Short mmCIF file of C-alpha atoms and ligand atoms in Angstrom, two decimals:
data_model
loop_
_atom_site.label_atom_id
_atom_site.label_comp_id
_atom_site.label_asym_id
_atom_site.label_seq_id
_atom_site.Cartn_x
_atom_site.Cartn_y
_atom_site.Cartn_z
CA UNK A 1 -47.40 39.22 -92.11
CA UNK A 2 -47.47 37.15 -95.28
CA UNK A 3 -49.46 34.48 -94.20
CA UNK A 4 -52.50 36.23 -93.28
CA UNK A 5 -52.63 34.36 -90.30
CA UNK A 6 -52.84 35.46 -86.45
CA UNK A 7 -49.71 34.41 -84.64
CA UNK A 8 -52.12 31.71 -82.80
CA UNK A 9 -52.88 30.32 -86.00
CA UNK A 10 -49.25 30.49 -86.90
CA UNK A 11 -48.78 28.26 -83.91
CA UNK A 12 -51.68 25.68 -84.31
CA UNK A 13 -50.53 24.83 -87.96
CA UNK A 14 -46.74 24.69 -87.15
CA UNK A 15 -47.82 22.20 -84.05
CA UNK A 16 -49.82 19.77 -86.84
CA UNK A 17 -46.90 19.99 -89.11
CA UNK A 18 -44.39 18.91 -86.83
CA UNK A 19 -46.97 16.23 -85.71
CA UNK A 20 -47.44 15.35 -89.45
CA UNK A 21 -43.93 15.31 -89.79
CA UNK A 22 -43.36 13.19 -86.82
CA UNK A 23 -45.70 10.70 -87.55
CA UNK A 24 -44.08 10.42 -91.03
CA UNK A 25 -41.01 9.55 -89.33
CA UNK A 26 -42.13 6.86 -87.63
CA UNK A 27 -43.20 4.84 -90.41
CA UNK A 28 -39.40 5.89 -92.07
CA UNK A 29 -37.54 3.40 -89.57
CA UNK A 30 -34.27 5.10 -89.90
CA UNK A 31 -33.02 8.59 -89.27
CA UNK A 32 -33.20 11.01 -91.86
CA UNK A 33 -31.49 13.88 -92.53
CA UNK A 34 -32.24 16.87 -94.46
CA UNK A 35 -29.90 19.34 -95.66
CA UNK A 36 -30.10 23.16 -95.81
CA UNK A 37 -28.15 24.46 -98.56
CA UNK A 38 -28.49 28.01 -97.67
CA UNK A 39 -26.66 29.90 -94.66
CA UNK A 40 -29.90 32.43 -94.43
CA UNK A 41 -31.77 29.11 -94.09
CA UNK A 42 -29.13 27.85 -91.28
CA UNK A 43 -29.83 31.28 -89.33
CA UNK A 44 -33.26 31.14 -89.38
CA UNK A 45 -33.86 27.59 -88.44
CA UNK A 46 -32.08 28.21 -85.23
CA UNK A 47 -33.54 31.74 -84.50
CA UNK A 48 -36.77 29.75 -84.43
CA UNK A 49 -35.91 26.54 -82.31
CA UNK A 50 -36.76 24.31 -85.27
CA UNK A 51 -34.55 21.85 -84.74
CA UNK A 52 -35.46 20.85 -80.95
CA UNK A 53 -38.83 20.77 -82.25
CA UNK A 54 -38.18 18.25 -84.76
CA UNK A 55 -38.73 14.46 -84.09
CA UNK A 56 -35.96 12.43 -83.00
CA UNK A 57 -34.89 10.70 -86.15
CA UNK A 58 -35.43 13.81 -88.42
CA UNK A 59 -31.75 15.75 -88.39
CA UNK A 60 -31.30 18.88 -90.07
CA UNK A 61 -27.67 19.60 -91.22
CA UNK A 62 -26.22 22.93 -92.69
CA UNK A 63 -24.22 22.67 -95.93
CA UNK A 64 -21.74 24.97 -97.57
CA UNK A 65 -24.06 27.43 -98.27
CA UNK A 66 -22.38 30.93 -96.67
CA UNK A 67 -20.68 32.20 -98.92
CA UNK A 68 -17.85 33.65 -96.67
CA UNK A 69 -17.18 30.04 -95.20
CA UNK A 70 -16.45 28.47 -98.23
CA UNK A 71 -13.65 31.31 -99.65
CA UNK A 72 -10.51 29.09 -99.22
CA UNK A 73 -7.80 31.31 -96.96
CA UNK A 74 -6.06 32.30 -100.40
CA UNK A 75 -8.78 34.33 -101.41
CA UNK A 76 -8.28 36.22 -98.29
CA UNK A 77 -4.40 36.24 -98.80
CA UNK A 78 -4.80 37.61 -102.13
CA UNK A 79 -7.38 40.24 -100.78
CA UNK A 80 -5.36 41.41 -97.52
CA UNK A 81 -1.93 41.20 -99.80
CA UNK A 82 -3.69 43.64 -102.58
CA UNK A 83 -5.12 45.88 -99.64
CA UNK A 84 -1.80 46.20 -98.18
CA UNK A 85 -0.72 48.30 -101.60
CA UNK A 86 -0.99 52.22 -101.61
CA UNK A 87 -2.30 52.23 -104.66
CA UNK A 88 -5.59 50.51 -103.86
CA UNK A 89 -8.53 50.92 -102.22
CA UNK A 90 -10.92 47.61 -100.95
CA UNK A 91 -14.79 47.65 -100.90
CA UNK A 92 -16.28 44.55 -99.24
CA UNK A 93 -19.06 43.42 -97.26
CA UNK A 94 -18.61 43.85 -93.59
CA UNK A 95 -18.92 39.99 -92.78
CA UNK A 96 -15.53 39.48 -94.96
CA UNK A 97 -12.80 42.27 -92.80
CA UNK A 98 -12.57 39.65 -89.73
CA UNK A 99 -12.57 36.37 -91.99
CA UNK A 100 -8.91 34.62 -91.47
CA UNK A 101 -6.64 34.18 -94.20
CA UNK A 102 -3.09 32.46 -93.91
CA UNK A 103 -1.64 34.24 -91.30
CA UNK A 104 -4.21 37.87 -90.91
CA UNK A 105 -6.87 39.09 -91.83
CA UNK A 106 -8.63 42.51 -93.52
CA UNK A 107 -9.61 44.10 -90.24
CA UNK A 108 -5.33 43.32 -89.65
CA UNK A 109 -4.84 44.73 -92.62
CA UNK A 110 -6.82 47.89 -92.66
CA UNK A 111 -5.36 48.74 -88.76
CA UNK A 112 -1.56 48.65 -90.45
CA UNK A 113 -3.49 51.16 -92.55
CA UNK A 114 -5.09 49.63 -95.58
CA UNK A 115 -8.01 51.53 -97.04
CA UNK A 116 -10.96 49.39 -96.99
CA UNK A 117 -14.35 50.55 -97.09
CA UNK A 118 -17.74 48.70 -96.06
CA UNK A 119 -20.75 48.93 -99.09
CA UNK A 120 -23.63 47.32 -99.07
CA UNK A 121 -23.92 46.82 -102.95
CA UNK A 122 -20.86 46.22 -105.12
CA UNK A 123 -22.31 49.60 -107.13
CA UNK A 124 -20.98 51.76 -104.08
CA UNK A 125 -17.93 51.15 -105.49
CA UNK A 126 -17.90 53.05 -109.11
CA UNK A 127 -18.98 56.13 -106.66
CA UNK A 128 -15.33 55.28 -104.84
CA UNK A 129 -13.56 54.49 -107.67
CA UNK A 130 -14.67 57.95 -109.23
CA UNK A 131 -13.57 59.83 -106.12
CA UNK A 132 -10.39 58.63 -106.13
CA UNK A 133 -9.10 58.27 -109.70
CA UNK A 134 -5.39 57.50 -108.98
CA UNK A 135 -6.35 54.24 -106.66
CA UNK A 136 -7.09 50.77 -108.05
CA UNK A 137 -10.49 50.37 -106.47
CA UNK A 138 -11.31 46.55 -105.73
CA UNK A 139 -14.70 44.95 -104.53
CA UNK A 140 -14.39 41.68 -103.61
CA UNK A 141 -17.10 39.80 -104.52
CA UNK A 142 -18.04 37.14 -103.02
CA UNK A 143 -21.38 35.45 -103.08
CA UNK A 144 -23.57 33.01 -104.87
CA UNK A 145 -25.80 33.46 -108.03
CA UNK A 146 -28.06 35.63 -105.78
CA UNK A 147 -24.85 38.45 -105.79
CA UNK A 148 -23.36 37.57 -109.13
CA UNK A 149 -26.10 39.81 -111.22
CA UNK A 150 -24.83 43.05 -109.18
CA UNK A 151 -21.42 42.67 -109.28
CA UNK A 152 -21.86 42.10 -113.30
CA UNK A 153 -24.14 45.46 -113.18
CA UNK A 154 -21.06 47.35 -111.47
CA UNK A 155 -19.00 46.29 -114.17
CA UNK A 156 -21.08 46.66 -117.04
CA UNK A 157 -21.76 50.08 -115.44
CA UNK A 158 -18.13 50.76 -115.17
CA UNK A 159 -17.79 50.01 -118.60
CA UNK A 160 -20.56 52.30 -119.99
CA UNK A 161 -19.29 55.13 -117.67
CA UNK A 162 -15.79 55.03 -118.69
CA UNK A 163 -14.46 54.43 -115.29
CA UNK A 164 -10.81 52.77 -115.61
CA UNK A 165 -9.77 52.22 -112.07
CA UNK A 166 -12.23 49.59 -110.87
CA UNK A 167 -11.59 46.33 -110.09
CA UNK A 168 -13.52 42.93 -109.21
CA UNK A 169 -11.33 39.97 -106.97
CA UNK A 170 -13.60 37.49 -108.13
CA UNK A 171 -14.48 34.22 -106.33
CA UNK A 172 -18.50 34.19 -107.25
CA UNK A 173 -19.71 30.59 -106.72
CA UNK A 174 -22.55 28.26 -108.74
CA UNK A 175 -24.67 26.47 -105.86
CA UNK A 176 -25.85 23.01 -108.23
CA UNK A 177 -22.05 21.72 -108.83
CA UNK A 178 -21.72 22.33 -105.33
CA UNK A 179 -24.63 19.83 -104.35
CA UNK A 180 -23.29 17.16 -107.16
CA UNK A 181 -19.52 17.22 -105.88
CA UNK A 182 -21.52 16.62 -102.17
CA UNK A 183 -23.65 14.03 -103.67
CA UNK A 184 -20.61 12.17 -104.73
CA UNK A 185 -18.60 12.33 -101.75
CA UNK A 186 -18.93 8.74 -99.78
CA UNK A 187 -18.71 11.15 -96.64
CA UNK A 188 -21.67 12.89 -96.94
CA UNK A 189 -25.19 11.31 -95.98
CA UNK A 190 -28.44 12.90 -97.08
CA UNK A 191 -32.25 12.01 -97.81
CA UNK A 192 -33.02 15.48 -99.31
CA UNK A 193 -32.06 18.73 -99.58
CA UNK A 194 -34.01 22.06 -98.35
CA UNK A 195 -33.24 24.72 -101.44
CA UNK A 196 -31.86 28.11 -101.05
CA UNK A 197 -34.74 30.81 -101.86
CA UNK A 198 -32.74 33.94 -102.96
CA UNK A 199 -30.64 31.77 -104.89
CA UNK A 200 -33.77 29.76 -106.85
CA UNK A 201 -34.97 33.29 -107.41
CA UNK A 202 -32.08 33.99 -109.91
CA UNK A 203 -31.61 30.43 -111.15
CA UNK A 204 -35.32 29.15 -111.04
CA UNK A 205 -36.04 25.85 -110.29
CA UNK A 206 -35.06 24.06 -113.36
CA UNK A 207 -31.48 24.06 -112.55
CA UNK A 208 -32.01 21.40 -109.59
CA UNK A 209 -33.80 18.78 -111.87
CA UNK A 210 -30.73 16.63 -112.05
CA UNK A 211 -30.95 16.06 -108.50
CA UNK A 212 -33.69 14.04 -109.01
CA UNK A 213 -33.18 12.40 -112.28
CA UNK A 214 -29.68 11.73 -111.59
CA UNK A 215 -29.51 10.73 -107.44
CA UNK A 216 -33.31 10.47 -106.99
CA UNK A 217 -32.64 13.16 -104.32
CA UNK A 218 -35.75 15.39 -103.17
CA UNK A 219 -35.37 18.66 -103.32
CA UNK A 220 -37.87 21.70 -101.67
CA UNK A 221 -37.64 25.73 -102.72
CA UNK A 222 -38.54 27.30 -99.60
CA UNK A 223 -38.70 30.88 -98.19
CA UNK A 224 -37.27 31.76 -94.89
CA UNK A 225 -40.51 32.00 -92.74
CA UNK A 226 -40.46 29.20 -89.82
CA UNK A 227 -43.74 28.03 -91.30
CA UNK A 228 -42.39 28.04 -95.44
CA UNK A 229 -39.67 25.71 -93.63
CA UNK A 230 -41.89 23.56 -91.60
CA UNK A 231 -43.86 22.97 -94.99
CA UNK A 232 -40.86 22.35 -97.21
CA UNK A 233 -39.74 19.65 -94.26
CA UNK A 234 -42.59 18.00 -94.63
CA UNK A 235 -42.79 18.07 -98.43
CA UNK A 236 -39.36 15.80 -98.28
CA UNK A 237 -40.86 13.65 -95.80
CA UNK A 238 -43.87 12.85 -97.96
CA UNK A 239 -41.87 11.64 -100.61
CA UNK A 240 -39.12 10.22 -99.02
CA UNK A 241 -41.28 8.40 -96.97
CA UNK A 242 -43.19 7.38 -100.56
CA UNK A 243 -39.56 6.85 -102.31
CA UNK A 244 -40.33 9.65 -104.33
CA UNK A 245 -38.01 12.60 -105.40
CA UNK A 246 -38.93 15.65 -106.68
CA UNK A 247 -38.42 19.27 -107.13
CA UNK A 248 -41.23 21.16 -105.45
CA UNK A 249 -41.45 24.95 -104.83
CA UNK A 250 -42.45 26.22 -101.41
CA UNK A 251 -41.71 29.96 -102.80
CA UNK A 252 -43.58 30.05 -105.82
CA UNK A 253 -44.72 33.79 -104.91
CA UNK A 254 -41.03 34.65 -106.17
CA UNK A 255 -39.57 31.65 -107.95
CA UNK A 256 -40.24 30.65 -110.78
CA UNK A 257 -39.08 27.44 -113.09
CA UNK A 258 -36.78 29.46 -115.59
CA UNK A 259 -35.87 32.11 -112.49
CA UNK A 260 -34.79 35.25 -113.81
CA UNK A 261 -33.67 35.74 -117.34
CA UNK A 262 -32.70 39.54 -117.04
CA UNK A 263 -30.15 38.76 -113.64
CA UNK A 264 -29.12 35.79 -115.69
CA UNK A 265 -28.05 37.67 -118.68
CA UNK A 266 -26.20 39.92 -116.88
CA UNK A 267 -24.28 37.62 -115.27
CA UNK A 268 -23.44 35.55 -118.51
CA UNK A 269 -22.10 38.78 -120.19
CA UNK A 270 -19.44 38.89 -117.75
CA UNK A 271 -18.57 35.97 -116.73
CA UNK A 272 -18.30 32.29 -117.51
CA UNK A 273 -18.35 29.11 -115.35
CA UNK A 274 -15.41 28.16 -114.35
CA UNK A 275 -13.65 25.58 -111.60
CA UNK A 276 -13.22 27.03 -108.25
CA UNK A 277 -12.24 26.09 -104.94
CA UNK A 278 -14.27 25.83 -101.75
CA UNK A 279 -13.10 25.40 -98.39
CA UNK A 280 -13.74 21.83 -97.24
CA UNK A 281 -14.30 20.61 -100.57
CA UNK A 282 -11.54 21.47 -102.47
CA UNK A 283 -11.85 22.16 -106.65
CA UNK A 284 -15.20 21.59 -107.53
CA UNK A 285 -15.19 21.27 -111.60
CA UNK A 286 -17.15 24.62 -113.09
CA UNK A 287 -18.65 25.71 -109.86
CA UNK A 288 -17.25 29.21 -109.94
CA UNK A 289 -17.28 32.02 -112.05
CA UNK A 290 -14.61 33.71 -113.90
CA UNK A 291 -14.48 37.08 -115.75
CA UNK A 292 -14.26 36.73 -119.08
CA UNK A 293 -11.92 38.08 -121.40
CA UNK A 294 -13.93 40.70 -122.84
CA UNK A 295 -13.66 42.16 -119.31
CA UNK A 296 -10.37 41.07 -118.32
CA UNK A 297 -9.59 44.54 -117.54
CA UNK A 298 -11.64 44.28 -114.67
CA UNK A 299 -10.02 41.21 -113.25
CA UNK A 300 -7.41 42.57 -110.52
CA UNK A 301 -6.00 38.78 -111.04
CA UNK A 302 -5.48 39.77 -114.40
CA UNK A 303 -3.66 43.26 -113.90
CA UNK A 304 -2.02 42.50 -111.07
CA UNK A 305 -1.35 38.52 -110.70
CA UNK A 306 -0.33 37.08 -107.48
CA UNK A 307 1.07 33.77 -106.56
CA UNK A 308 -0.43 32.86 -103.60
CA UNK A 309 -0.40 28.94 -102.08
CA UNK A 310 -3.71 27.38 -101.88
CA UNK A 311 -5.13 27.80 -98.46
CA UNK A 312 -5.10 25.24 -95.96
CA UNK A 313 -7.73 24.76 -92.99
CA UNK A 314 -6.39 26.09 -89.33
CA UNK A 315 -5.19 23.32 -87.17
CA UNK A 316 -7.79 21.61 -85.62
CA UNK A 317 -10.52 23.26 -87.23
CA UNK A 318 -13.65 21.37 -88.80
CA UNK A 319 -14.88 23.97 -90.65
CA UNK A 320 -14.71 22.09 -93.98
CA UNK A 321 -16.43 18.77 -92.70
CA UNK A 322 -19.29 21.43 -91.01
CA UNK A 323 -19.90 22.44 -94.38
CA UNK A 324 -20.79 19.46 -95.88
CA UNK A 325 -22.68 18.33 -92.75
CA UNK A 326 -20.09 15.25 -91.35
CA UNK A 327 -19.84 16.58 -88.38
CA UNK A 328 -21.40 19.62 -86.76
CA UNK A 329 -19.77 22.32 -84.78
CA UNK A 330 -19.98 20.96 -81.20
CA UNK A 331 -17.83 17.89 -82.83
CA UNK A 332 -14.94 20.69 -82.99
CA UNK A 333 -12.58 20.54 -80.02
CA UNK A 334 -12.06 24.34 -80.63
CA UNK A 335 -15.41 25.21 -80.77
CA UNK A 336 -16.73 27.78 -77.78
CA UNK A 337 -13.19 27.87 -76.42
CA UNK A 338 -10.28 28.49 -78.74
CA UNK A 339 -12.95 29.30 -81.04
CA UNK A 340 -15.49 32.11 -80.50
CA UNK A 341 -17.32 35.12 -82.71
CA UNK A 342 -14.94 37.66 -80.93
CA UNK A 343 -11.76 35.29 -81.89
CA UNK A 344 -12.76 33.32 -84.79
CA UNK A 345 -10.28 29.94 -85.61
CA UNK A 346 -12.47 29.41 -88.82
CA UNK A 347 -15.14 31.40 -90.97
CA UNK A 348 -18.03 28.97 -90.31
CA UNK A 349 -17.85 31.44 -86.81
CA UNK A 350 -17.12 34.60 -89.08
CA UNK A 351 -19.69 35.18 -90.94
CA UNK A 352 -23.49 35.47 -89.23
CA UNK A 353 -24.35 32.94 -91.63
CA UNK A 354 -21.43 30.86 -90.47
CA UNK A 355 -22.98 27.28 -89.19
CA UNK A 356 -20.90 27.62 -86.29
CA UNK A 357 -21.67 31.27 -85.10
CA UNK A 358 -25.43 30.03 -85.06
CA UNK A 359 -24.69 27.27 -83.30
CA UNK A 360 -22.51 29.60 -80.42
CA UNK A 361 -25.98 32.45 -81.00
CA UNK A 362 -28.42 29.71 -80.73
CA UNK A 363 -27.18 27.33 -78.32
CA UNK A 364 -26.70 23.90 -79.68
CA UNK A 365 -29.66 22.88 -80.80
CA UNK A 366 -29.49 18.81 -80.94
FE1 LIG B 1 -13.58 25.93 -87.27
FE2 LIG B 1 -14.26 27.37 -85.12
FE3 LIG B 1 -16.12 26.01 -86.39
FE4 LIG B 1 -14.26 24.71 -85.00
S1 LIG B 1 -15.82 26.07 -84.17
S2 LIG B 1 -15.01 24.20 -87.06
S3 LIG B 1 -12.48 26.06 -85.32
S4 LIG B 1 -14.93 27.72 -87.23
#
């Protein structure tokens, strides 16, 4: 694998981190907690039993980092409301068709016989759009700065080809507002944050500087290996235990201060920063993206505008204070009864990357 090392090896070092890291903490004399930002991060932090392994006063929350759990219910109003058309065709990621909106949901939608289709790339859908040249094709694209570059390629692509019928419902989200509005709210407790890789890959590391120099908040880049995690945890505890904060990078194989200039170029072309809502959090000032006029044609809102109410959260669930790591899942009265992967209440048990469907996978961890 891509440490080199034997899976004994693996073992020894990840046993003298977590001694490392639990020595640190005793010298801290408070609990500390340590956020990861990123839902891939969430998923594979339980599939390895870090958190059980961790010290006592060392608590790892999730924040709103899955991109599917923080689409308010509007989104998904607007989306089952413009599947329900004849005249259009949805492509989507799987993980959105059994996310709920208002009062259904896509997989609802598409059995009263709306046409959605599953792609893996938002570029399946010029090939769909061309196929079916009297249907409004719409991808709905969803996702962080690590999807944003794609869905801009589709449309720029769209563009160049001449295709006329394709469509973007946009609700692309910027991860650093995200962390400030978090940083801001009295709610939310944190010592230092554990930084989404993909994401940094785009955006590089340069982006995250105000944490420090604005909230002396330490922030770690880290892969998604058990061991690149082990190493970014105890990166934060060396300087939080120093009063230190800085950026480091744990993935430096693949990210790189500036990130990527070619990804970020596309993106800019098409869209602009924006305010946007996210479940939980409500409007966070210019932490979306919106299409910009130059390519309004592509904007379904655009050609087809819909007044939808903003969503609200489903009685009784917490989904919105999981996100920001208030409370966790087991906190939720609905969660493992009302509330289960086969019957979701909320998305944060939708999506795989859904802090509450890991928790449900995993067990509880602590
Ligand atoms: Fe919402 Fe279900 Fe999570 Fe509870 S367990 S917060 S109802 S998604």
């Amino acid at each position: 694998d891509m440490t080199g090392m034997t899976k004994q090896e693996e073992r020894e070092l990840a046993k003298r981190l977590v001694a490392e890291i639990g020595r640190m903490a005793e010298t801290a004399g408070r609990k500390l907690r340590f956020m990861e930002v990123c839902g891939t991060h969430t998923v594979a932090i339980f599939r390895a039993g870090l958190r059980q392994m961790l010290p006592e006063n060392v608590e790892l929350v999730s924040g709103p980092g899955c991109p599917v759990c923080v689409t308010p219910d509007d989104y998904m109003d607007k989306a089952i409301t413009y599947a329900l058309r004849e005249d259009t065709i949805i492509t989507t990621f799987g993980d959105m068709l059994k996310v709920p909106g208002s009062k259904s949901s896509l997989m609802e939608a598409k059995a009263e016989g709306a046409d959605i289709r599953i792609v893996y790339s938002p570029l399946d859908s010029i090939q769909v759009a061309k196929d079916n040249p009297d249907k409004k094709v719409i991808f709905l694209a969803v996702g962080f700065e690590t999807t944003a570059p794609t869905a801009a390629a589709t449309v720029l692509a769209a563009k160049q080809q001449g295709i006329e019928n394709l469509y973007m419902l946009s609700a692309q989200k910027l991860v650093p507002p995200a962390l400030r509005a978090l940083l801001n709210d009295p709610e939310v407790r944190v010592d230092g944050f554990i930084l989404p890789g993909h994401v940094s890959v785009i955006t590089g590391t340069d982006v995250f500087s105000f944490l420090t120099e604005e909230y002396h908040m330490p922030g770690v880049v880290t892969g998604f290996e058990p061991l690149q995690i082990l190493r970014s945890l105890y990166r934060l505890m060396q300087q939080v235990t120093k009063g230190e904060a800085r950026i480091e990078n744990e993935y430096g194989s693949v990210v790189h201060e500036g990130g990527s200039p070619a990804a970020q170029r596309a993106t800019d072309l098409v869209y602009e920063p924006a305010d946007a809502a996210w479940r939980g959090i409500g409007i966070i000032p210019m932490s979306g993206l919106r299409m910009r006029d130059s390519f309004a044609a592509y904007d379904i809102e655009r050609l087809l505008p819909l007044d939808v109410p903003m969503g609200k959260n489903k009685p009784g669930c917490r989904c919105g204070e999981v996100l920001r790591g208030i409370v966790t899942p087991k906190e939720c009265p609905l969660f493992g009864k009302a509330c289960v992967p086969t019957h979701a209440v909320g998305p944060c048990m939708v999506s795989v990357e859904g802090v509450c469907a890991a928790w449900y996978k995993y067990g509880q961890g602590r």
